[in-house]
Short mmCIF file of C-alpha atoms in Angstrom, two decimals:
data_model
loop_
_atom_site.label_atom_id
_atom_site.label_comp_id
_atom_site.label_asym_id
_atom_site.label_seq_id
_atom_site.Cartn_x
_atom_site.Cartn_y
_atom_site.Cartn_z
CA UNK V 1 175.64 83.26 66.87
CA UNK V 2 175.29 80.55 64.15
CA UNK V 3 173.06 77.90 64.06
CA UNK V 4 175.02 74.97 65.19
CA UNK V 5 174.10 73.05 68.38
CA UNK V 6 176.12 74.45 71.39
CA UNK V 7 176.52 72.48 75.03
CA UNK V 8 176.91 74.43 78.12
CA UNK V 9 178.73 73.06 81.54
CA UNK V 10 179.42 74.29 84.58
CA UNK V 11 183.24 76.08 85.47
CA UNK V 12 184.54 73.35 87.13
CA UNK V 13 186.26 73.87 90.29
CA UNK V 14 190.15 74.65 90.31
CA UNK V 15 191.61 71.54 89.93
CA UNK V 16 195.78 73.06 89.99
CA UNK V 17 197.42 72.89 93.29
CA UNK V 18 197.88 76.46 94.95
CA UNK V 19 202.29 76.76 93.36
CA UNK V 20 204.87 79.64 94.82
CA UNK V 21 203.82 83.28 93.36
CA UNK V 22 207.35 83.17 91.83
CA UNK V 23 206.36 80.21 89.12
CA UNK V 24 202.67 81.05 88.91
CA UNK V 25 202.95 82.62 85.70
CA UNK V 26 203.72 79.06 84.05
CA UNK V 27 200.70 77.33 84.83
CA UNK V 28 198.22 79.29 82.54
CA UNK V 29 197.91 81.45 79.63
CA UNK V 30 195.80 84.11 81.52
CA UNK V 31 198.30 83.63 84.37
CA UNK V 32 201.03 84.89 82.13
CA UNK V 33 199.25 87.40 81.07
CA UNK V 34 198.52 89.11 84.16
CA UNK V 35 202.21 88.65 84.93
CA UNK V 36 203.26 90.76 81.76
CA UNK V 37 200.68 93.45 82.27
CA UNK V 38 201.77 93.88 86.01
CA UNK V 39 205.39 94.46 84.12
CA UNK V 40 204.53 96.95 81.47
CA UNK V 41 204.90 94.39 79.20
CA UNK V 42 201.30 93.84 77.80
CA UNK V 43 200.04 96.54 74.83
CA UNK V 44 195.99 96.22 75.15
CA UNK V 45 194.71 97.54 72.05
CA UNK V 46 191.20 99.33 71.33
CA UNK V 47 188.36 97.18 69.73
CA UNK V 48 188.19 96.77 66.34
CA UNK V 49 191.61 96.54 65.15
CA UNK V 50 191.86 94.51 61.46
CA UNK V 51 192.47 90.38 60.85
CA UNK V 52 193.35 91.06 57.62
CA UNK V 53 197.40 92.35 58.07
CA UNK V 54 196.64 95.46 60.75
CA UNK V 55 196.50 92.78 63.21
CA UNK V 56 199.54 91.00 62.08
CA UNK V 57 201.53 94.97 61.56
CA UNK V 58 200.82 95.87 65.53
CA UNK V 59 202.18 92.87 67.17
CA UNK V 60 205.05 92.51 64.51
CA UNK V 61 205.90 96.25 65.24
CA UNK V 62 205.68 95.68 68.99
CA UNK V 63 207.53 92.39 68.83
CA UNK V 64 210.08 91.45 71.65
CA UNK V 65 208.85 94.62 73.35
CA UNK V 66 205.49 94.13 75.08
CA UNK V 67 202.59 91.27 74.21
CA UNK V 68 199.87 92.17 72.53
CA UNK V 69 196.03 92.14 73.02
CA UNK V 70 193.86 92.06 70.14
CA UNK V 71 189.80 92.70 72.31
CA UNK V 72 186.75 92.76 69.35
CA UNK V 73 189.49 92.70 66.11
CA UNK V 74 187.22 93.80 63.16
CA UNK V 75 183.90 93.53 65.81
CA UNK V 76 184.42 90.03 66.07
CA UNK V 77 183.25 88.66 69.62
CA UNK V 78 186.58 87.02 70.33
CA UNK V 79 190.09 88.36 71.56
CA UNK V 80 193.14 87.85 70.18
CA UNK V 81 196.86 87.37 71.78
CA UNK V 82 200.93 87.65 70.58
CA UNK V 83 203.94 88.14 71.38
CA UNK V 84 203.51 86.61 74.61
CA UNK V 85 207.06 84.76 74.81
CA UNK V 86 208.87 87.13 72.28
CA UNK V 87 212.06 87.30 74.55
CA UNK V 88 214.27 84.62 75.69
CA UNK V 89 213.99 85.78 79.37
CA UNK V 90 210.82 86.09 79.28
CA UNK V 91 210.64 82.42 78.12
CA UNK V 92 212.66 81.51 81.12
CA UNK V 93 210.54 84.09 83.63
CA UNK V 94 207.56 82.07 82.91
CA UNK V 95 208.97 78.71 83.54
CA UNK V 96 210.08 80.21 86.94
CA UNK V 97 214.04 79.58 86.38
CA UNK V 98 217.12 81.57 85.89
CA UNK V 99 218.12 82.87 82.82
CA UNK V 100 221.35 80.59 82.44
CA UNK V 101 219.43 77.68 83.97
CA UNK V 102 216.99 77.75 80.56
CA UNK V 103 218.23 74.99 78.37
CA UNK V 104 219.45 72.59 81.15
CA UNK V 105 215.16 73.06 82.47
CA UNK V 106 214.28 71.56 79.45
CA UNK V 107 216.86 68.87 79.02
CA UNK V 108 216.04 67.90 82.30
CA UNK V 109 211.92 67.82 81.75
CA UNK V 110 212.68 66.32 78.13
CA UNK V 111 214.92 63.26 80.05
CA UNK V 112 212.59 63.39 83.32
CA UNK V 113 209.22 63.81 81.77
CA UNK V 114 205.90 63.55 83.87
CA UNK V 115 202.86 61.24 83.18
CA UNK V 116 199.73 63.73 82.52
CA UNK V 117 196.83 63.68 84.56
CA UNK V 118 193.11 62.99 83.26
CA UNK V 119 190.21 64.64 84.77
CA UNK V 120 186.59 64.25 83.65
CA UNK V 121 185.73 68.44 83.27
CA UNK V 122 187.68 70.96 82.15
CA UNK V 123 187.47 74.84 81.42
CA UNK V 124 188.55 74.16 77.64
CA UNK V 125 185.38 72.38 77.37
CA UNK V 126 183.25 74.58 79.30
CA UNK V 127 181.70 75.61 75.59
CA UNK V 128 181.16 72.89 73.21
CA UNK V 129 180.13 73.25 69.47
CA UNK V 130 178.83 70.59 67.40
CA UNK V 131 177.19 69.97 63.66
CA UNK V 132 177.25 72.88 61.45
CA UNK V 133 180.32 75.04 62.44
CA UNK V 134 182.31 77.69 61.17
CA UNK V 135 184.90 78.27 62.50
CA UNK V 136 185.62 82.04 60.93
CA UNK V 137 182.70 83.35 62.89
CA UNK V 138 183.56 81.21 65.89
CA UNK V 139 187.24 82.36 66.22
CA UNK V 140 188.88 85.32 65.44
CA UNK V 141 191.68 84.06 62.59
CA UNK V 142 194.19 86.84 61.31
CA UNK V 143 195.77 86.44 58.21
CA UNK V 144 199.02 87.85 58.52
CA UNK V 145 201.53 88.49 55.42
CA UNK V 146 200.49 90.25 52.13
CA UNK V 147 200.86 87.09 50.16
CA UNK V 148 199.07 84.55 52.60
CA UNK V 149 196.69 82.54 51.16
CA UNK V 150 194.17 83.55 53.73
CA UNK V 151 193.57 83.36 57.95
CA UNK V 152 196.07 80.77 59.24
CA UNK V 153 195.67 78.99 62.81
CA UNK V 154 199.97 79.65 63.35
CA UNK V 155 200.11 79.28 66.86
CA UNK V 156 198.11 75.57 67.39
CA UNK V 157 198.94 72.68 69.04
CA UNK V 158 198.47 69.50 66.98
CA UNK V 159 198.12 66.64 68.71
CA UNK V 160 197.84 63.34 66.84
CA UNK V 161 197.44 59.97 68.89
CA UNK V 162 199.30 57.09 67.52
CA UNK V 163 197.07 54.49 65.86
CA UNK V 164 198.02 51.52 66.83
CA UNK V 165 199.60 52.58 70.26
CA UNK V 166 197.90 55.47 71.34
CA UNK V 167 200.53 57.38 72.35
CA UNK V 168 200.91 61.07 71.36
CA UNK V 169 202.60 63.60 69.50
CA UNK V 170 202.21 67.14 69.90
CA UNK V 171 203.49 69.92 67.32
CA UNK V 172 203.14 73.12 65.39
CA UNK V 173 201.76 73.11 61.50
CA UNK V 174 200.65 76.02 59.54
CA UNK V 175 197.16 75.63 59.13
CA UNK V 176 194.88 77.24 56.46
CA UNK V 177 191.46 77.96 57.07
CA UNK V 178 189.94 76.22 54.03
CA UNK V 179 186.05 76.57 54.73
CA UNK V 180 183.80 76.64 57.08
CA UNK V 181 184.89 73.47 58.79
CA UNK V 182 187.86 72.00 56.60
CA UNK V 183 191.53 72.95 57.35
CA UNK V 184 194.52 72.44 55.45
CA UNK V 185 197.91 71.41 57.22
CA UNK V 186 201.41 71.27 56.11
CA UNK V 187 202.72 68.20 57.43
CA UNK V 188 206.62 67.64 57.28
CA UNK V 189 207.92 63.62 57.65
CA UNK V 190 208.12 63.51 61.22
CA UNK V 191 205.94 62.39 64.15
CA UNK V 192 202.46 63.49 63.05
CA UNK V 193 203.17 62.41 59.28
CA UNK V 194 204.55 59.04 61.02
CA UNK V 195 201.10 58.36 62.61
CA UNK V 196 198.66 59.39 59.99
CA UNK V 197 200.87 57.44 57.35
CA UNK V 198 200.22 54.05 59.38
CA UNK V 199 196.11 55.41 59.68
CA UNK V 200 196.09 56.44 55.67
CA UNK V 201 197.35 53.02 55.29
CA UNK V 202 194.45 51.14 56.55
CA UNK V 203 192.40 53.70 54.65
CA UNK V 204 191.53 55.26 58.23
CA UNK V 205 191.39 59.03 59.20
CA UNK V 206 193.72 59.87 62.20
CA UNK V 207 192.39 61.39 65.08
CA UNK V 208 193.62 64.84 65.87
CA UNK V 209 193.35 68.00 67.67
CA UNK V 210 194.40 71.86 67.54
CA UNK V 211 194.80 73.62 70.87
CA UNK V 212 195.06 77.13 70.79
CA UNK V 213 195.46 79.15 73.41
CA UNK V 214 198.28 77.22 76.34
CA UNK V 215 200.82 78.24 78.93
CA UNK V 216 204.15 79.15 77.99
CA UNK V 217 205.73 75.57 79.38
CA UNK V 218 203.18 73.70 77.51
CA UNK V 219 203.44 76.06 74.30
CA UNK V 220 207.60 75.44 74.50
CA UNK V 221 206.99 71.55 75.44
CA UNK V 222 205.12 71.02 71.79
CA UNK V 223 208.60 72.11 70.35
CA UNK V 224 210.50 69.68 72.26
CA UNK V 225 212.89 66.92 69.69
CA UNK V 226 212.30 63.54 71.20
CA UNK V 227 211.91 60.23 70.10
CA UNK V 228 208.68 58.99 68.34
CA UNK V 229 206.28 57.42 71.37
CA UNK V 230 207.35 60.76 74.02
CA UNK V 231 204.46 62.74 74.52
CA UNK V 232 205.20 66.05 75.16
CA UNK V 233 202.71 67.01 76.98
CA UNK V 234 204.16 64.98 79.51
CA UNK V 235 207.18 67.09 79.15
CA UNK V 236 205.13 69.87 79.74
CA UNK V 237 204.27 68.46 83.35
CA UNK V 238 208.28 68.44 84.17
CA UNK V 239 208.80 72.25 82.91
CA UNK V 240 205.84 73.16 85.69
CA UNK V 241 206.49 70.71 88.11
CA UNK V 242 203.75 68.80 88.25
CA UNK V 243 201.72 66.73 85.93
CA UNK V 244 199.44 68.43 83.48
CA UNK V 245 195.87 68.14 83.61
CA UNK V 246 193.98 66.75 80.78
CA UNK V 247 191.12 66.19 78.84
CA UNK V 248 189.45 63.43 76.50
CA UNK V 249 187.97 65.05 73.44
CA UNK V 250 184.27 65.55 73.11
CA UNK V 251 184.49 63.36 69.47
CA UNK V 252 187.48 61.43 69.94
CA UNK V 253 190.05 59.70 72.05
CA UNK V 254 192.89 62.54 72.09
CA UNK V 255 193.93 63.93 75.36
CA UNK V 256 194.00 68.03 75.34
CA UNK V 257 195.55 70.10 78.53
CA UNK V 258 192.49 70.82 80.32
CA UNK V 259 193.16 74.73 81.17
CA UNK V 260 193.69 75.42 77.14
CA UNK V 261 191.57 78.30 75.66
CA UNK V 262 190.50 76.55 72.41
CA UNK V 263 190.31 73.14 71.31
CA UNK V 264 189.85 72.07 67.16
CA UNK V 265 188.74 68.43 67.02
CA UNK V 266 188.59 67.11 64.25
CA UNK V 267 190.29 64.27 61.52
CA UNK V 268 193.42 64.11 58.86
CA UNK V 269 190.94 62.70 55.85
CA UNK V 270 193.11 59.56 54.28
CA UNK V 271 194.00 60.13 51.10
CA UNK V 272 192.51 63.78 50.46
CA UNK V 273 194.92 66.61 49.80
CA UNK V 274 193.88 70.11 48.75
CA UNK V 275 195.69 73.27 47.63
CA UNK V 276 197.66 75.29 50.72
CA UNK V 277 199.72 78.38 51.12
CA UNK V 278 201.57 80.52 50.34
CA UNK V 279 202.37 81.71 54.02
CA UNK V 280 205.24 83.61 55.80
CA UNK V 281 207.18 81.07 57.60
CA UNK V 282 210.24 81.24 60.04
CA UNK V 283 213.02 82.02 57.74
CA UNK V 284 211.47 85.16 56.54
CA UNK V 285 210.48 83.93 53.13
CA UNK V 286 207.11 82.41 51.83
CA UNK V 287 206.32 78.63 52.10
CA UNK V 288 205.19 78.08 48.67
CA UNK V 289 201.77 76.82 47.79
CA UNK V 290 200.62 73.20 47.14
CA UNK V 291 198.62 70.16 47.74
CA UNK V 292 198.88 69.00 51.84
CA UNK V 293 196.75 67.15 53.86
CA UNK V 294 193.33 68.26 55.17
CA UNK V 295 191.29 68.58 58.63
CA UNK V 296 187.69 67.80 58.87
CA UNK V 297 186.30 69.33 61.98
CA UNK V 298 184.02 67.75 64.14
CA UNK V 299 184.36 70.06 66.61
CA UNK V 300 185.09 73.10 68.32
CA UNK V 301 185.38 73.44 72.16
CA UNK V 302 186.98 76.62 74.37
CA UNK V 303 186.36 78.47 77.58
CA UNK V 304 183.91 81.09 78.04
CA UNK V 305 185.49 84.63 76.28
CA UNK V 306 188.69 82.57 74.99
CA UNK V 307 192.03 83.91 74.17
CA UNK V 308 192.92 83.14 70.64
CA UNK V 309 196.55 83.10 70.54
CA UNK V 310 198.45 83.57 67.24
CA UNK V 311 202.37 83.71 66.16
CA UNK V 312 203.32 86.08 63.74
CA UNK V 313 205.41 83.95 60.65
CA UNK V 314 208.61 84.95 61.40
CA UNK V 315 209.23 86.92 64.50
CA UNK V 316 210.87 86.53 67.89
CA UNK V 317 208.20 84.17 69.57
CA UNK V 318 208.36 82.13 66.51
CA UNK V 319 212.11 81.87 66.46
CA UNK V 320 212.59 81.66 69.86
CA UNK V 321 209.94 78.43 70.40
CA UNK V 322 212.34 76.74 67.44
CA UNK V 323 215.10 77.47 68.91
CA UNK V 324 215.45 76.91 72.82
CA UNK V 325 214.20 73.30 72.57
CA UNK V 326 216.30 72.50 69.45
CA UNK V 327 219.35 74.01 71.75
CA UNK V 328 218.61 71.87 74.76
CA UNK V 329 218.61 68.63 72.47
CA UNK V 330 221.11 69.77 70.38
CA UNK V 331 223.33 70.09 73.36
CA UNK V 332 222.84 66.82 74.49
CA UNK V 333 223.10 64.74 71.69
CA UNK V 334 226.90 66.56 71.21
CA UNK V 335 227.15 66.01 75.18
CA UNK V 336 226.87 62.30 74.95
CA UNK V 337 229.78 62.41 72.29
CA UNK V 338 231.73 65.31 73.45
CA UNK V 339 232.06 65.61 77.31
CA UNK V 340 233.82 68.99 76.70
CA UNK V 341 231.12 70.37 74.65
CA UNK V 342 229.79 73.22 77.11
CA UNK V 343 227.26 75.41 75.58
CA UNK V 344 225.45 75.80 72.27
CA UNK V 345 223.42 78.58 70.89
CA UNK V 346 221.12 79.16 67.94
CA UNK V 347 221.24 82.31 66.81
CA UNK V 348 218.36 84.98 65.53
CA UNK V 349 219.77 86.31 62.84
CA UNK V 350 220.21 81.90 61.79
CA UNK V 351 216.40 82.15 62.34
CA UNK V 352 216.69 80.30 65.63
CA UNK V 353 217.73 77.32 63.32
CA UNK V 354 220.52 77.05 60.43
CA UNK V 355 222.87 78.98 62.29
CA UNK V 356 224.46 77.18 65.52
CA UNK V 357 227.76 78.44 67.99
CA UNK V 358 229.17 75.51 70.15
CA UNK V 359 231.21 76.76 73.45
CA UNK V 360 234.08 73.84 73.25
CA UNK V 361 236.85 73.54 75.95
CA UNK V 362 239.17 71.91 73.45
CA UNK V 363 241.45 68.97 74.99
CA UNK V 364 243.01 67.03 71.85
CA UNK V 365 243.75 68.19 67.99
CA UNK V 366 241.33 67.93 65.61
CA UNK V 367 237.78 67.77 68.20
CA UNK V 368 236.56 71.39 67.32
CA UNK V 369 235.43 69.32 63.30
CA UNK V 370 234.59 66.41 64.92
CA UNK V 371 232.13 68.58 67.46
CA UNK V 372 230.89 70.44 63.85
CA UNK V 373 230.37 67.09 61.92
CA UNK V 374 228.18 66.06 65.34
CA UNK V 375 226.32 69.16 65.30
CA UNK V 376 225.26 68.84 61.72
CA UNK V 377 224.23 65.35 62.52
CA UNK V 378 222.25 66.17 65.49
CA UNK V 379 219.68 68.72 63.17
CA UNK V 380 219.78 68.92 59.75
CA UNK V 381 218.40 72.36 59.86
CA UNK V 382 221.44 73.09 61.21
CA UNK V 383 223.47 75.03 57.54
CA UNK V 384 226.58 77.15 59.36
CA UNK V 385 228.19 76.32 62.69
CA UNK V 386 230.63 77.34 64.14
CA UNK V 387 232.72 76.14 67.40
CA UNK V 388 234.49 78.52 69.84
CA UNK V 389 236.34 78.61 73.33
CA UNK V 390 235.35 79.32 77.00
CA UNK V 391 236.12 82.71 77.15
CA UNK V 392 233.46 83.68 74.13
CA UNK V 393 229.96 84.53 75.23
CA UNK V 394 228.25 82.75 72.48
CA UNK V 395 225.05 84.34 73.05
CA UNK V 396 226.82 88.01 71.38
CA UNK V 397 226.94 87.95 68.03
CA UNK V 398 229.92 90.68 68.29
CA UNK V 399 231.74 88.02 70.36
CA UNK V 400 231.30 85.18 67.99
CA UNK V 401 231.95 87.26 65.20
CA UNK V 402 235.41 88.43 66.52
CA UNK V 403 236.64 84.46 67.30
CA UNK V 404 235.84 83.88 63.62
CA UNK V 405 238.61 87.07 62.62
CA UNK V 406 241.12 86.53 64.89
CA UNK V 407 241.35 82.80 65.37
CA UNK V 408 240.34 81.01 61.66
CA UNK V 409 242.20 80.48 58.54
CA UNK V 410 239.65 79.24 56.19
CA UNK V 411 242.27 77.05 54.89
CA UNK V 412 243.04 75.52 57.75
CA UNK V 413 239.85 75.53 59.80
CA UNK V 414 236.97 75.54 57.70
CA UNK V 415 234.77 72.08 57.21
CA UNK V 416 232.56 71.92 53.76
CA UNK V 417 229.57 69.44 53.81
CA UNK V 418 227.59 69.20 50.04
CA UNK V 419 224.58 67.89 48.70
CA UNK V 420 222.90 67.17 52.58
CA UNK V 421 219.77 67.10 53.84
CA UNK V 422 219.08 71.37 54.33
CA UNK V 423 215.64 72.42 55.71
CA UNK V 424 213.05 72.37 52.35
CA UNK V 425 211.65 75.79 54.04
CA UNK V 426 215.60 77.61 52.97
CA UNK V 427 214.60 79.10 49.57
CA UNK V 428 218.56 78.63 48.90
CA UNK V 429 218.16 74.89 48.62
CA UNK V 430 217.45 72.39 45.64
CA UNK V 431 213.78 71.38 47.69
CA UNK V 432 216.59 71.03 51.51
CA UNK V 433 219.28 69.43 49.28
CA UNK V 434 221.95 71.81 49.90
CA UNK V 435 225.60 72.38 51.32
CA UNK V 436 226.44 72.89 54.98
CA UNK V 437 230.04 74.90 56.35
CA UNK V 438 231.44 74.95 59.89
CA UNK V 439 234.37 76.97 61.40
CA UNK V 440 236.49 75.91 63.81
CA UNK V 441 237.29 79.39 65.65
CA UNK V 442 239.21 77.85 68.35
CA UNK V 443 242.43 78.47 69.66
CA UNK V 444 244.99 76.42 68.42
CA UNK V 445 246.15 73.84 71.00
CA UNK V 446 249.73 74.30 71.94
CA UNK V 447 250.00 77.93 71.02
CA UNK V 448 252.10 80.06 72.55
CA UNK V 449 250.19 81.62 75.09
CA UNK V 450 250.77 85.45 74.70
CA UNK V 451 250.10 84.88 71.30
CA UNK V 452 246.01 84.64 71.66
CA UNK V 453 246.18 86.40 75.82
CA UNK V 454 242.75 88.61 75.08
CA UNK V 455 243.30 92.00 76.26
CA UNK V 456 241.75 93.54 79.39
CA UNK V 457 241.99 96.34 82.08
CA UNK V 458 242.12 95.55 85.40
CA UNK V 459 239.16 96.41 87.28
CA UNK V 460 237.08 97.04 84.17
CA UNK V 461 233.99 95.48 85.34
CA UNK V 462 233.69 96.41 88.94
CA UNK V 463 234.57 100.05 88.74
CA UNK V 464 232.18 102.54 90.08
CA UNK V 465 231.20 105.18 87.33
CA UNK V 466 228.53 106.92 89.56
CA UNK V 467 230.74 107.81 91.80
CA UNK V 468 233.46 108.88 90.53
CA UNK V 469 231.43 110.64 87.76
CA UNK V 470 230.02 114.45 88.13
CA UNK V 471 226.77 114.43 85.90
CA UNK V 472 225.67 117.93 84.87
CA UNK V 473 229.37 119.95 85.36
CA UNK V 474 230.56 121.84 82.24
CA UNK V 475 233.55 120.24 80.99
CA UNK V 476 235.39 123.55 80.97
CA UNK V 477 234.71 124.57 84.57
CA UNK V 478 235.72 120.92 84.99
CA UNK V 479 239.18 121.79 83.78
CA UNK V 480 239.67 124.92 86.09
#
């Protein structure tokens, strides 16, 4: 244990309503995990397993196929956690909805969002760390790719409260372990860069937070695309149901959810910037190293034997968490526009961001570009995307693919967007200036309707194959 001054409370009582056993698994981490070990889908791991890469190389091999749980890594006291919404149904398990009821759950909770709820104790802060800390030998930080710069905190909430309003933001940085109690941050120029710009202003540090450790509604809340002044933890509260309990910080005035694992307090210094990266981001590639903003920690509060829960750069729980929120706003922002606009999709192999398929029931000539034009408005991640009919499933890349050979003629259907705002993390880019296409894969309105009729055999997908097949017979007795 190091030397730094440590407060003890009581476990506060439970302060969560009793909710149905079938959307139980939303309302904590530890919930959720006891949910995917009861499922075969939790991989516990023996003690002692490395920070440095090993880590990182189990729960990348096992990724999408079972969570993983990291107990003692390199004889550290801590545990570690990943993978733990690797899988787009498992996403939607955990929020307690149906599969196809995913994206309209979130537009809903993003449109109908509940007020948190503050309470004065909290098992996030049933620890509490103060002075000299270190936050190495306090938490158990892997450092995941061969070229990181070092341990990374991937999987942290950053909440920032608005200077002058108070209102908060919550989001995902990278965020390098820089010493003992100094972190570095990439900030990008939206919500959190918004706030600490007005603070850095006045020559003021802004007051921030890393949680690490949440439930899966709160974790996929933090990626929600709203308006500056919509705190998402209050979107968090619609995906369970009920508000979210939270916490004031020991050293500060921002609110954390109260049933976290970990909490980071701590301060974006004004005008202090310090070397950062390189580290594996989402599209595969490095995110190169430079000067960003720093943390000072005050801080460090968590529950007694925390989880620490970490995101491998790059794989399915990081792609998924970009891209199911970005699909739910996505779709209505082209909704608003384009009544007909049914369905969108963000696919893996786009990294769950630059490549986007829009289900359009087509009623006039000339709305499948229109509907592309809107979609590359409503993200400017968004590089390639393409608009199909009803009848493709645009969640099968076979599907989407086929639409694109049989109905486009890139001289007829194929829109061309240069020099626009790209993501700066697409190595392809001139630093996200860069070129965007779109296909228009639909049918053709007016055509003759034989001409694009989409074969099929009756009864197809009802017949019985265990009946009428005989498993284990010799095909040449069979013929007898």
């Amino acid at each position: 244990m190091s030397n730094h001054a440590i407060d003890r409370f009581p476990t506060p009582a439970p302060v969560l309503s009793p909710v149905p056993a079938t959307r139980s698994a939303a309302y904590s981490l530890r919930g959720w995990l006891d949910r995917l070990e009861a499922t075969n889908r939790l991989t516990v791991m023996r003690p002692g397993v490395g920070l440095v890469h090993q880590l990182a190389a189990v729960a990348k091999r096992l990724d999408g196929t079972t969570a993983t749980l990291f107990p003692h890594p390199d004889g550290h006291s801590g545990t570690v956690v990943s993978g733990l919404v690797s899988d787009r149904a498992w996403m939607a398990e955990a929020l307690g909805v149906p599969g196809n009821e995913l994206i309209a759950h979130c537009q809903r909770a993003a449109a109908e969002p509940l007020p948190w709820r503050e309470v004065a104790e909290a098992p996030v802060q049933e620890i509490v760390h103060r002075g000299a800390i270190d936050l190495t030998r306090l938490l158990p930080i892997p450092t995941h790719n061969e070229h990181d710069s070092g341990p990374y905190i991937s999987a942290g909430l950053t909440i920032a409260r608005d200077p002058e309003t108070g209102v908060q933001n919550v989001s995902i940085h990278r965020c390098q372990i820089n010493g003992p109690d100094r972190i570095g941050i990439l900030l990008l120029p939206r919500h959190t860069d918004h706030f600490y710009r007005k603070a850095e202003a006045k020559g003021e540090a802004l007051e921030i937070a890393l949680v690490i450790g949440v439930d899966p509604a709160t974790l996929l809340a933090s990626q929600a695309i709203v308006p500056v002044g919509q705190d998402e933890l209050e979107i968090a509260g619609a995906l369970r149901g009920e508000p979210l309990d939270v916490v004031r910080c020991k050293t500060n005035r921002v609110r954390v959810p109260a049933e976290a694992e970990i909490v980071i307090e701590g301060r974006l210094l004004p005008r202090v910037r310090e070397a950062e990266g390189p580290f594996g981001e989402f599209p595969q590639y490095y995110g190169e190293r430079a000067d960003r903003h720093v943390i000072q920690v005050d801080a460090v509060t968590h529950r007694v034997r925390p989880l620490f829960h970490t995101i491998v750069g790059g794989g399915l729980e990081h792609l998924l968490l970009g891209a199911i929120p970005r699909e739910a706003t996505i779709l209505a922002t082209l909704q608003r526009n384009f009544p007909n606009v049914q369905d969108v999709h963000l696919s893996l192999g786009g990294v769950g961001r630059y490549h986007l398929v829009v289900k359009l029931r087509q009623t006039q000539h000339g709305e499948a570009k229109n509907v592309l034009l809107g979609a590359f408005a409503a993200h400017y991640d968004i590089k390639h995307a393409v608009v199909v009919d009803p009848d493709v499933d645009i969640h099968n890349a076979r599907e989407v693919e086929w639409a694109v050979a049989t109905r486009f003629q890139a001289d007829r259907d194929l829109v061309v967007v240069g020099n626009s705002q790209c993501s700066r993390l697409d190595p392809s880019t001139d630093e996200g200036l860069g070129a965007k296409w779109g296909i228009d894969a639909t049918i053709p309105l007016g055509a003759p309707e034989m001409k694009f009729k989409r074969i099929r055999v009756p009864g197809e997908e009802s017949v019985d194959i265990d009946r009428l097949a005989t498993p284990g017979i010799d095909w040449r007795a069979a013929i007898e």
